[in-house]
Coordinates of C-alpha atoms in Angstrom, one line a residue:
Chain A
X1 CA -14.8 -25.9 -26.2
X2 CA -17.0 -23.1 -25.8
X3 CA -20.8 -22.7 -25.8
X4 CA -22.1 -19.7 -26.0
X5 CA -25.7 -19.5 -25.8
X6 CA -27.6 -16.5 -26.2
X7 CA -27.8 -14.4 -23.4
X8 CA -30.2 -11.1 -24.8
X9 CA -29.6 -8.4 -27.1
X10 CA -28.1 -6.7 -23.6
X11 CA -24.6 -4.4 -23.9
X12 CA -21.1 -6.2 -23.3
X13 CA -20.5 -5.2 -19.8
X14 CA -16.8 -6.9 -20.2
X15 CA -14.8 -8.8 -23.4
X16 CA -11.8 -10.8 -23.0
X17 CA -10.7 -12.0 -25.9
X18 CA -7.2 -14.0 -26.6
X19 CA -5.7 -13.2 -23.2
X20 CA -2.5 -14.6 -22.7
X21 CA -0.1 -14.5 -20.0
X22 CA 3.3 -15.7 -19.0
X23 CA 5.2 -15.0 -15.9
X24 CA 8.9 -15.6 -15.6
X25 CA 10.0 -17.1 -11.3
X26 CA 12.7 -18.3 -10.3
X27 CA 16.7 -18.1 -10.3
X28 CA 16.5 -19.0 -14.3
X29 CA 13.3 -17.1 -15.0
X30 CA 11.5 -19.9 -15.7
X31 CA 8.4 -19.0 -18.1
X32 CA 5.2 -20.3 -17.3
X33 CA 1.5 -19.6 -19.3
X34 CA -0.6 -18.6 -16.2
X35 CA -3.4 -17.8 -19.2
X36 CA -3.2 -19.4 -22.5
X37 CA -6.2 -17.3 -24.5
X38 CA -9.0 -17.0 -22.3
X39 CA -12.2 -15.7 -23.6
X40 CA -15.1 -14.4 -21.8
X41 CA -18.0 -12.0 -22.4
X42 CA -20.2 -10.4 -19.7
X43 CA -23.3 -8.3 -20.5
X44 CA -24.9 -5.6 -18.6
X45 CA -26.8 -7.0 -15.9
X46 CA -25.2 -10.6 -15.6
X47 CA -24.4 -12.3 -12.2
X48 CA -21.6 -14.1 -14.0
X49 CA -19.8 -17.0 -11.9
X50 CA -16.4 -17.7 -12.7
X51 CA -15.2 -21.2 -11.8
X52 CA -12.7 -23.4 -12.1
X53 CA -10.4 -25.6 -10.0
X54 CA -7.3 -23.9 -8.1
X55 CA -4.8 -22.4 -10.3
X56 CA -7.1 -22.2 -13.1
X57 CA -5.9 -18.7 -13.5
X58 CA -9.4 -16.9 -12.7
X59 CA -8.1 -14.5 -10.0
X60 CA -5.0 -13.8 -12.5
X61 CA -8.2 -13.0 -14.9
X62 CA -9.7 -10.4 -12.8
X63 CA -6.3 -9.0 -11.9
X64 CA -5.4 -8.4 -16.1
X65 CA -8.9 -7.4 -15.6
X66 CA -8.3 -4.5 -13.4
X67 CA -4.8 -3.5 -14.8
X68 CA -3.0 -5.2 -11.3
X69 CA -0.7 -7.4 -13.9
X70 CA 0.0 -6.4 -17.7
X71 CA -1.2 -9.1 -20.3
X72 CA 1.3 -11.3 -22.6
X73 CA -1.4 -11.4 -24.9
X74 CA -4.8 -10.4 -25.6
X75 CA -7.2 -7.8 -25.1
X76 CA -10.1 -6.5 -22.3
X77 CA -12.9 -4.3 -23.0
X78 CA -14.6 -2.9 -20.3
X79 CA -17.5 -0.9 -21.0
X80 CA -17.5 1.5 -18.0
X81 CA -15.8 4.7 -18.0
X82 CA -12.1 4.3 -16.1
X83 CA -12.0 1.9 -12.6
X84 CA -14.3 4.8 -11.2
X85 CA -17.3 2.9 -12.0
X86 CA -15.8 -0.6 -11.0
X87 CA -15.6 -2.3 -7.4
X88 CA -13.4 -4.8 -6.8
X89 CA -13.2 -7.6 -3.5
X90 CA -9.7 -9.4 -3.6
X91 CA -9.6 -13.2 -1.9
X92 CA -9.1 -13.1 1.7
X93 CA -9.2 -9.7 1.7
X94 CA -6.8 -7.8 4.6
X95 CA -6.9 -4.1 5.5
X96 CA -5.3 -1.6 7.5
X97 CA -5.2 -3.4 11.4
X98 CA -4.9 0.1 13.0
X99 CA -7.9 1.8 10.8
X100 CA -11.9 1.5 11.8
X101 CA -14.0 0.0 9.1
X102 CA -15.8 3.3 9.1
X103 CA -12.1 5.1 8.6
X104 CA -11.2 2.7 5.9
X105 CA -14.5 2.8 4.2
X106 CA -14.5 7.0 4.2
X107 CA -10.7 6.6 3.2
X108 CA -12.0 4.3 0.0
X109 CA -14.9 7.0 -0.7
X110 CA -11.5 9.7 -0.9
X111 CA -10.3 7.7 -3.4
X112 CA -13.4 8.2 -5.6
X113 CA -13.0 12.3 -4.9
X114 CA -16.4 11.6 -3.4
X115 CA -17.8 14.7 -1.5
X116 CA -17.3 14.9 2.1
X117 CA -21.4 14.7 3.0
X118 CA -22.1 11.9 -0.1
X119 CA -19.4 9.9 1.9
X120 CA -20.8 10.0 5.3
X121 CA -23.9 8.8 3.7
X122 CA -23.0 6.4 1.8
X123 CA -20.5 5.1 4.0
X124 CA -23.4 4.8 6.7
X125 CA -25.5 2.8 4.1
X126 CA -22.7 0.2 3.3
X127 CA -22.2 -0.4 7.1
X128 CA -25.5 -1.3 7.5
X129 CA -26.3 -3.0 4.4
X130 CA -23.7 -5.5 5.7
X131 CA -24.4 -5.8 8.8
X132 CA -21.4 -3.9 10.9
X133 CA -23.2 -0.3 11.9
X134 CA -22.1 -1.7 15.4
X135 CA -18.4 -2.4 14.5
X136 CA -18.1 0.5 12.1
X137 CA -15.6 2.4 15.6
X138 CA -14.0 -0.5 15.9
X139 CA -10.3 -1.1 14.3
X140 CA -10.1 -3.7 11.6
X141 CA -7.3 -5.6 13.3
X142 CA -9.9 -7.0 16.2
X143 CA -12.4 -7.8 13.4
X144 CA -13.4 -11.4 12.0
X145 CA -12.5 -13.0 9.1
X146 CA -16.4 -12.8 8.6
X147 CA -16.5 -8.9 9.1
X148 CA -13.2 -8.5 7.1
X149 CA -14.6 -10.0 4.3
X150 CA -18.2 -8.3 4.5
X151 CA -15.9 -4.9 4.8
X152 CA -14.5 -6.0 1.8
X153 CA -17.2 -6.1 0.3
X154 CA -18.4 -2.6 1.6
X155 CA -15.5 -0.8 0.1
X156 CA -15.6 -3.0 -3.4
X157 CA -19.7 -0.9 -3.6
X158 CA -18.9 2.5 -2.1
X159 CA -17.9 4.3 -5.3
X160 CA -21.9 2.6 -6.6
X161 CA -20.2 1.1 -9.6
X162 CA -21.4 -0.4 -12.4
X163 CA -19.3 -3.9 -12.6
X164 CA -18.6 -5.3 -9.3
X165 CA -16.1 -7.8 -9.4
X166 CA -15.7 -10.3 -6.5
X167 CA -12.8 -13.1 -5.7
X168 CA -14.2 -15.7 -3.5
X169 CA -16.6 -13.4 -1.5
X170 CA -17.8 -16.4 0.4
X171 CA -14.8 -18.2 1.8
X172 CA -14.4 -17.8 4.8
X173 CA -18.2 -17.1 5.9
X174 CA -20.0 -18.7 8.1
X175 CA -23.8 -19.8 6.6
X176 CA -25.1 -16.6 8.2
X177 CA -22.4 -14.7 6.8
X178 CA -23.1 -16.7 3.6
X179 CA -26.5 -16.0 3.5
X180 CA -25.8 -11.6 3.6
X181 CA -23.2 -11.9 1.1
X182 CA -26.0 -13.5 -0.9
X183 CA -28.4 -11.1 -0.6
X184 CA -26.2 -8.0 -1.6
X185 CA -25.4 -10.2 -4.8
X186 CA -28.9 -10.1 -5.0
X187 CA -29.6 -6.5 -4.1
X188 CA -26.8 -5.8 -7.1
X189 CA -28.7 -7.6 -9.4
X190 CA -31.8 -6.4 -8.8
X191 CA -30.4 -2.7 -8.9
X192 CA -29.3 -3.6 -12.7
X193 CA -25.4 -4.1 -11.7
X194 CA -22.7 -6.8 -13.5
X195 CA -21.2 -8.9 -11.2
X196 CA -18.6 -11.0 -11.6
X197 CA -17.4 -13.3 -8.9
X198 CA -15.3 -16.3 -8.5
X199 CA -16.4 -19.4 -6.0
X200 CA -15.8 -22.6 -5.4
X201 CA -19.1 -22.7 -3.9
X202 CA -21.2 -24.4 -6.6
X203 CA -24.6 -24.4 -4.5
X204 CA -24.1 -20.4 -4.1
X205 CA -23.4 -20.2 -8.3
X206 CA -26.4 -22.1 -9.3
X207 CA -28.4 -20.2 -6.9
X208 CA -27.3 -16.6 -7.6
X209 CA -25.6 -16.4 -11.4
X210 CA -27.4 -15.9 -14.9
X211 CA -23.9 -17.3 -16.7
X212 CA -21.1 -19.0 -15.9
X213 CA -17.9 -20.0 -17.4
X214 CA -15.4 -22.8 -16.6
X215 CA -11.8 -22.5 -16.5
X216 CA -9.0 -24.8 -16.4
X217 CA -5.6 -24.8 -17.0
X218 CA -5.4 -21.4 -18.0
X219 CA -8.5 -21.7 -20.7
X220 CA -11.8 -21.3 -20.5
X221 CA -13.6 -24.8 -21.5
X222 CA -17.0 -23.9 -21.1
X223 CA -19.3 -20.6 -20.7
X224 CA -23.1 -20.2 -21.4
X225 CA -26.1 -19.8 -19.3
X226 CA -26.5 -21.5 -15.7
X227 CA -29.9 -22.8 -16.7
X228 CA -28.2 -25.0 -19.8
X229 CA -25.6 -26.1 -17.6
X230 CA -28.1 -27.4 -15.2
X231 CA -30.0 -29.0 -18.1
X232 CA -27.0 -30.7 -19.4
X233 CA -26.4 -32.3 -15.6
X234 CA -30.2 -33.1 -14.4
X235 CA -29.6 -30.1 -11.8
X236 CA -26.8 -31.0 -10.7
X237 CA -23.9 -28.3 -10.9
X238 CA -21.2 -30.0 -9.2
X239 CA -21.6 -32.9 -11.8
X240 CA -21.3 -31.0 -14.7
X241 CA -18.4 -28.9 -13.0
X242 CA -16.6 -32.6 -12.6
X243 CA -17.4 -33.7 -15.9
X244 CA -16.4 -30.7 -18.2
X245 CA -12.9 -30.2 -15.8
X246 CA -12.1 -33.7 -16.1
X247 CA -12.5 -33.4 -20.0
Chain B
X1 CA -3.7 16.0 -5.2
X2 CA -6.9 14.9 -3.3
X3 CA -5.7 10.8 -3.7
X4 CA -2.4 11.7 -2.9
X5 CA -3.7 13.6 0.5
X6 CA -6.1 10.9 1.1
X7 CA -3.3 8.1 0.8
X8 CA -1.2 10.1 3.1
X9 CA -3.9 11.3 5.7
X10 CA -4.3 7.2 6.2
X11 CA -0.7 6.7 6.4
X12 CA -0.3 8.9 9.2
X13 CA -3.4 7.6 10.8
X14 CA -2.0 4.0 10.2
X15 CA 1.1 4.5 11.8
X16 CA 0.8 7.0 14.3
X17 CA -1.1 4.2 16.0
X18 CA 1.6 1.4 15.8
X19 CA 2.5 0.5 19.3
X20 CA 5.9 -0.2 17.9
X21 CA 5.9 4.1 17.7
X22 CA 5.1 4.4 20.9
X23 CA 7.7 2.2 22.2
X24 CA 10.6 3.6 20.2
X25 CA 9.7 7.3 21.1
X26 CA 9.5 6.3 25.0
X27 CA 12.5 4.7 25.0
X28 CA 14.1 8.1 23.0
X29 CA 12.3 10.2 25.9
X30 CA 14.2 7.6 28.4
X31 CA 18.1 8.5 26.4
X32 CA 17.3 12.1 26.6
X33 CA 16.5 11.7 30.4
X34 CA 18.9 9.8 30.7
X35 CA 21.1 12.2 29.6
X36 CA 20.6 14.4 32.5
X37 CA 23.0 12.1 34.4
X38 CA 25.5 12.0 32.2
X39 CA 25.5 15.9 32.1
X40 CA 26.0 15.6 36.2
X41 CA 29.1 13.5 35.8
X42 CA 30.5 15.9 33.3
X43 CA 33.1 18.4 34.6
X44 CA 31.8 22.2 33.4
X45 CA 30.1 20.3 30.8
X46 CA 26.9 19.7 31.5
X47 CA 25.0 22.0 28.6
X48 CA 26.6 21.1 26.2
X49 CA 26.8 17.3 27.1
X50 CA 22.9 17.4 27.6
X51 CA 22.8 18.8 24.0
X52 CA 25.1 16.7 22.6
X53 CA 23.7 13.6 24.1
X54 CA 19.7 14.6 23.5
X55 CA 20.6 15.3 19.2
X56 CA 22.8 11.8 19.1
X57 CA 19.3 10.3 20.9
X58 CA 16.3 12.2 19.0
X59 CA 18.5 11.8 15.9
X60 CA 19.3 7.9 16.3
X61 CA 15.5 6.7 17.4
X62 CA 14.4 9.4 14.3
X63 CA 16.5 7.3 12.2
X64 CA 15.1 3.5 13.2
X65 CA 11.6 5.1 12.9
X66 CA 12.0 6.6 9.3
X67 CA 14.3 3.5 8.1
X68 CA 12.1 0.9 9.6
X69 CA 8.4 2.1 9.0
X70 CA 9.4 3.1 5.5
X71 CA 11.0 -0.1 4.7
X72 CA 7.3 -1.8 5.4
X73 CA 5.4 0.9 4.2
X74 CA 5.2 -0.5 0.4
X75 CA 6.4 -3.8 1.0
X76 CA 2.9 -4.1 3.7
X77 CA 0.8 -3.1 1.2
X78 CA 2.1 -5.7 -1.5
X79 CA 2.4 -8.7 0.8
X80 CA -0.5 -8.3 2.4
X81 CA -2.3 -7.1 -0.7
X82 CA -3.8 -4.1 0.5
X83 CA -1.9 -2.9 -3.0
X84 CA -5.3 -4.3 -4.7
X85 CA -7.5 -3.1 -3.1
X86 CA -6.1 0.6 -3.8
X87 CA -5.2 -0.1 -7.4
X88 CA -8.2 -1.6 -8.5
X89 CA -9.6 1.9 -7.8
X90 CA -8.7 5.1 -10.1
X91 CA -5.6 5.2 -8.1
X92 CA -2.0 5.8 -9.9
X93 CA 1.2 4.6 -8.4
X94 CA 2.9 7.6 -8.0
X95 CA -0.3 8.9 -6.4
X96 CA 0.6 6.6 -3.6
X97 CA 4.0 6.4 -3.3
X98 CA 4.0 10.1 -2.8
X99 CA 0.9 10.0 -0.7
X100 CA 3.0 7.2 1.4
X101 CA 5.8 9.6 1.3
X102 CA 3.9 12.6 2.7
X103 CA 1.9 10.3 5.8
X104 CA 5.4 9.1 6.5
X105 CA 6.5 12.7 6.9
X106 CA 3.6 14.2 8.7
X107 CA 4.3 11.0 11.4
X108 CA 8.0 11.9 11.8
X109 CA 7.4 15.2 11.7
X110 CA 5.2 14.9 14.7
X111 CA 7.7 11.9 16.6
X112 CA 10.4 14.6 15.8
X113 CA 8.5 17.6 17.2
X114 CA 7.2 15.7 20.4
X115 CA 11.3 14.7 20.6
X116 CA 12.5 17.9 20.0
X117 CA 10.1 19.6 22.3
X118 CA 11.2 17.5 25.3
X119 CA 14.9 18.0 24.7
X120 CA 14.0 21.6 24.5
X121 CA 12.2 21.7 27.8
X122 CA 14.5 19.3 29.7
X123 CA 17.6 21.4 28.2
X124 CA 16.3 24.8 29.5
X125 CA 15.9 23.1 32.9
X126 CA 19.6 22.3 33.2
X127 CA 20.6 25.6 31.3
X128 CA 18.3 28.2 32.5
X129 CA 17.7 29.4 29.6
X130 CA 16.3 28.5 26.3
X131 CA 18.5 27.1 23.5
X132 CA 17.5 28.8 19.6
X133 CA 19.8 26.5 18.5
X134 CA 18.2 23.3 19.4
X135 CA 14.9 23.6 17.2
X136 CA 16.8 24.7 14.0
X137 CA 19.2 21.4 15.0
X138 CA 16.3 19.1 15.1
X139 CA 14.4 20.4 12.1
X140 CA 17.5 19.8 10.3
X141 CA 17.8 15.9 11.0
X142 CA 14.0 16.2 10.1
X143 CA 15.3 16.8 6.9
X144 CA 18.3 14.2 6.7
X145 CA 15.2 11.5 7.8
X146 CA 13.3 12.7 5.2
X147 CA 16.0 12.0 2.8
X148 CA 16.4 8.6 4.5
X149 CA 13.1 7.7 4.2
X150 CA 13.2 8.4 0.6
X151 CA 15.7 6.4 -0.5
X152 CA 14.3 3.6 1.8
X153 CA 11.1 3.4 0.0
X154 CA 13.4 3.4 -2.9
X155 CA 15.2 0.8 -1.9
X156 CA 11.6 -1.3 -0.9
X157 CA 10.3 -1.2 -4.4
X158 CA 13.0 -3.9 -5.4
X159 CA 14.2 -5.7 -2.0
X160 CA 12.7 -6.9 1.0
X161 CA 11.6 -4.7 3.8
X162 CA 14.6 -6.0 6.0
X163 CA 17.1 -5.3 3.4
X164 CA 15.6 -2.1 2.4
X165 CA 16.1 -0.9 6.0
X166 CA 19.8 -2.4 6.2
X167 CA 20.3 -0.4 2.6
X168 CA 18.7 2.9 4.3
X169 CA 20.7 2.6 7.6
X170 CA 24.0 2.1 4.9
X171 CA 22.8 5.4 3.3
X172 CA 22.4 7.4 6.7
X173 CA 26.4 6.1 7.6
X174 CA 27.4 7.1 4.5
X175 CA 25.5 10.4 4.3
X176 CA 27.4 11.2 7.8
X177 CA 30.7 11.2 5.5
X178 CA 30.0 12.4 2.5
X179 CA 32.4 15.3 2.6
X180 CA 35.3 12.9 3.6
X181 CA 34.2 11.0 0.2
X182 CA 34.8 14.2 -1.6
X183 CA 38.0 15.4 0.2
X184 CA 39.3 11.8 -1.8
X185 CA 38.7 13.4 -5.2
X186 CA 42.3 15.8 -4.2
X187 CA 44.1 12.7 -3.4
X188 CA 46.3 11.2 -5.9
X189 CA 46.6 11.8 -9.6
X190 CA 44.1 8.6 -10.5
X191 CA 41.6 9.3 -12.6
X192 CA 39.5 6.6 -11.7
X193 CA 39.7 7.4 -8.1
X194 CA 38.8 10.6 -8.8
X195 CA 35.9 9.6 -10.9
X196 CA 34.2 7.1 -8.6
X197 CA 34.7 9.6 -5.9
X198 CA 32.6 12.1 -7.5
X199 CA 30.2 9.4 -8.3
X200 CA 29.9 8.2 -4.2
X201 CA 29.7 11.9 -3.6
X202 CA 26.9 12.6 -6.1
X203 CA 25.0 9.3 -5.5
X204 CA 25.2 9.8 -1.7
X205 CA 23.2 12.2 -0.3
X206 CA 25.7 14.5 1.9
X207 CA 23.6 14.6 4.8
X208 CA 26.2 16.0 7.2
X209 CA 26.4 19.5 5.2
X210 CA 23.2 20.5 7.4
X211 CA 24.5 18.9 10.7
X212 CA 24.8 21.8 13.2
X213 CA 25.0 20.0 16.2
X214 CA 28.7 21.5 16.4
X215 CA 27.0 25.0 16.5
X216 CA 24.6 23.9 19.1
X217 CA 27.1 23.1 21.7
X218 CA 28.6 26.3 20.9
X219 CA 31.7 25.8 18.5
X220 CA 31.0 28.4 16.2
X221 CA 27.9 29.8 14.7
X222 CA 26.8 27.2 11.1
X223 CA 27.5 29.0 7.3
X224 CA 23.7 29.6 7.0
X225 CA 24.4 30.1 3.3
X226 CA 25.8 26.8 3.1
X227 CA 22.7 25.1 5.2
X228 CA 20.6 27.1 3.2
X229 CA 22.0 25.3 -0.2
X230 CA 23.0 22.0 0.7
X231 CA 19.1 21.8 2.5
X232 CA 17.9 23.2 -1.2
X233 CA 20.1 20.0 -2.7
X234 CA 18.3 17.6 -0.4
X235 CA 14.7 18.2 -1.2
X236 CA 15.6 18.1 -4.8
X237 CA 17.2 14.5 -3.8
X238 CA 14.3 13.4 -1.8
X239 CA 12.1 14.5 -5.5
X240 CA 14.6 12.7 -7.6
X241 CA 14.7 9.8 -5.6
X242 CA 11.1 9.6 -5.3
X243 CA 10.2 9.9 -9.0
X244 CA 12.8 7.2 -9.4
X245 CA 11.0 5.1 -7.1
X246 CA 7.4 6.0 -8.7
X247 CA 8.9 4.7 -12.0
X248 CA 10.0 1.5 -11.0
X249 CA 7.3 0.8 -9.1
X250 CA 4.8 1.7 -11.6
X251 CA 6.5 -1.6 -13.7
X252 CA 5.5 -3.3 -11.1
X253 CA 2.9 -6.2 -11.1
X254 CA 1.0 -7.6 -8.2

């Protein structure tokens, strides 16, 4: 089931439609549908929260998504020109032990062909926007999980892109930690930027997303606004979550 | 260009600051001293065992650096996923496994110079005079490593890191023997002999046509001609064998 309620005359910021995808392990190749025809549609602007219990398929979503795997089926529209103008956060991100955030995060802005003085600046920024101007010399191997993951988050924004797309950006965290990540998320939003991110974190969803969709078992069951889903559960996210899963 | 430079300036910056580096050129530093004693024991010998001993040494620890940090280089970056994180950015996969390449080589080239430059120094000590020979002998197992590590990062786009390097070490042997493998095609009348012969000796790069450690220790000056064009033959390997391992990998999903 899917219910799509309207969500503004806003441009499509990303369309899956149909995706499909099989993946062949084992001795025998044994086939197994990872995604059997998702759909999704976010628009310009949208904190969208992708749920769903483990193995639901949402981070092999994001990763047809970004090109990392090839779909069986289907198609993806994104309306930004070439990954230059996305960012992307994997799940317990982990970086290079013998690089400084700073290096790493200059190294990321190389990859955009950013200019040398743009990089320094930006770079700067992102350090302190989360939080690690004082750790920015020191070598990711001796940082946190915390500070790996708000790095993470630093390099997914240092190319400023348009869709920012974010797998499990709070695990991990603790609730100070929990509470910065929530504010950039916020920051995004307010500077007119798509974000998509998947959590398990219901509380953090109803708080920060516009939309939502559920996924389980490789298919999307539900997607519409937060506000409806909240309606439908008397506030309650987690209960609604439960209740359209278990369907 | 400017992804491929930046993937390799942070290769080199990755690994020039693994420990593990550090260790393995020490102990290299250690053979080549060590060396010195086995000169004194040798009878009239004692140049051209300290030569002979320091190549065998800077060439051997050149070879478990190249085999063994190229092995993990790509095979890291997937397990650890560090793969997404670069792909999910308008990054290509032959952008980065020639920008791995090229780190790689800047690192060697710099364990090999710091190598080569101690066996120089320590060499002239014994000698009393500066060897010519001995730079040209080490840039030229630059260039077999350089081969090596190529078909290692080959070999880690479809096996394990540990097999990779057990596959690259193979390649290095076989390399060293090459020209045995062709002196097999004259033998015998058999076709199929003769075929597969050709095939080991076109397959394997013939890494022992730039060996001049004979000419260091002073049997005979090399055939620079023959240096010259077998060296030509390698970097077009180390190409081929790279844009073999860009198209496999680019199959790839993570």
């Amino acid at each position: 089931m899917t219910n799509v309620t309207d969500h503004g005359d806003r441009p499509v910021a990303l369309k899956v439609a149909g995706l499909r995808k099989t993946v062949h392990s084992g001795f025998r190749r044994r086939s197994r549908e990872i995604l059997r025809g998702v759909d999704l549609e976010v628009r310009e602007g949208d904190v969208f929260g992708l749920l769903g219990p483990n193995g639901a398929g949402k981070t092999t979503t994001v990763k047809v998504v970004l090109g990392l795997m090839r779909p069986t089926a289907g198609t993806v529209e994104l309306n930004v020109e070439g990954l230059g103008e996305v960012g992307y956060m994997p799940e317990n991100p982990y970086f290079y032990d013998y690089l400084t955030g700073r290096e790493f995060l200059l190294f990321c802005a190389r990859l955009f062909a950013i200019e040398a003085h743009e990089r320094r600046r930006r770079v700067d920024g992102l350090l302190s926007d989360v939080g690690l101007e004082a750790a920015g010399g020191t070598q990711l191997r001796k940082y946190s999980k915390g500070m790996l993951q708000r790095i993470g988050i630093a390099q997914a924004l240092v190319n400023d892109p348009k869709l920012v797309l974010l797998d499990e950006p709070m695990t991990g965290l603790d609730p100070l930690g929990r509470v910065e990540v929530k504010h950039i998320i916020e920051a995004l939003r307010r500077r007119g930027k798509t974000v998509l991110f998947n959590s398990h974190i219901l509380a953090d969803v109803a708080e920060l997303c516009s939309r939502i969709a559920i996924m389980d078992r490789g298919q999307v069951v539900w997607q519409g606004a937060v506000q409806d889903a909240l309606a439908d559960a008397d506030g309650d996210l987690e209960a609604f979550f439960v209740r359209t899963v278990g369907k | 260009m400017r992804r491929v430079l930046a993937i390799a300036g942070n290769t080199f910056r990755e690994t020039i600051r693994d420990r593990v580096l550090a260790v393995i050129v020490l102990f290299a530093l250690s053979m080549i001293v060590a060396s010195l004693w086995l000169a004194s024991i040798s009878l009239g010998q004692q140049g051209r065992m300290m030569k002979d001993f320091g190549l065998v040494a800077v060439s051997l620890f050149g070879l478990i650096v190249a085999v063994f940090v190229a092995a993990s280089l790509v095979h890291k970056e997937v397990e650890k996923r560090t793969v997404f994180v670069l792909f999910s950015k308008p990054v290509g996969r032959t952008q980065f496994i020639w920008g791995k390449f090229l780190g790689l080589a800047a690192t060697m080239l710099a364990v090999m110079a710091g190598m080569g430059l101690f066996l120089f120094v320590v060499d002239w000590f014994v000698a009393g005079h500066p060897s010519g020979w001995l730079p040209v002998a080490v840039g030229l197992i630059y260039l077999q490593l350089l081969t090596i590590m190529a078909v290692t990062i080959l070999f880690s786009t479809v096996a394990s890191a540990i097999l990779a390097s057990v596959l690259g070490i193979c390649v290095f042997v076989a390399g060293q023997l090459s020209h045995n493998v062709l002196s097999l095609t004259g033998l015998g009348h058999g076709a199929v002999l003769r075929g597969l012969s050709w095939v080991v000796f076109v397959l394997v790069p013939n890494l022992s046509a730039v060996d001049i450690k004979a000419s260091v220790v002073g049997e005979g000056a090399p055939d620079w001609s023959q240096v010259g064009l077998w060296g030509g033959y390698l970097a077009a390997y180390i190409v081929a064998v790279l844009v073999l391992a860009s198209v496999i990998f680019r199959r790839k999903e993570f």
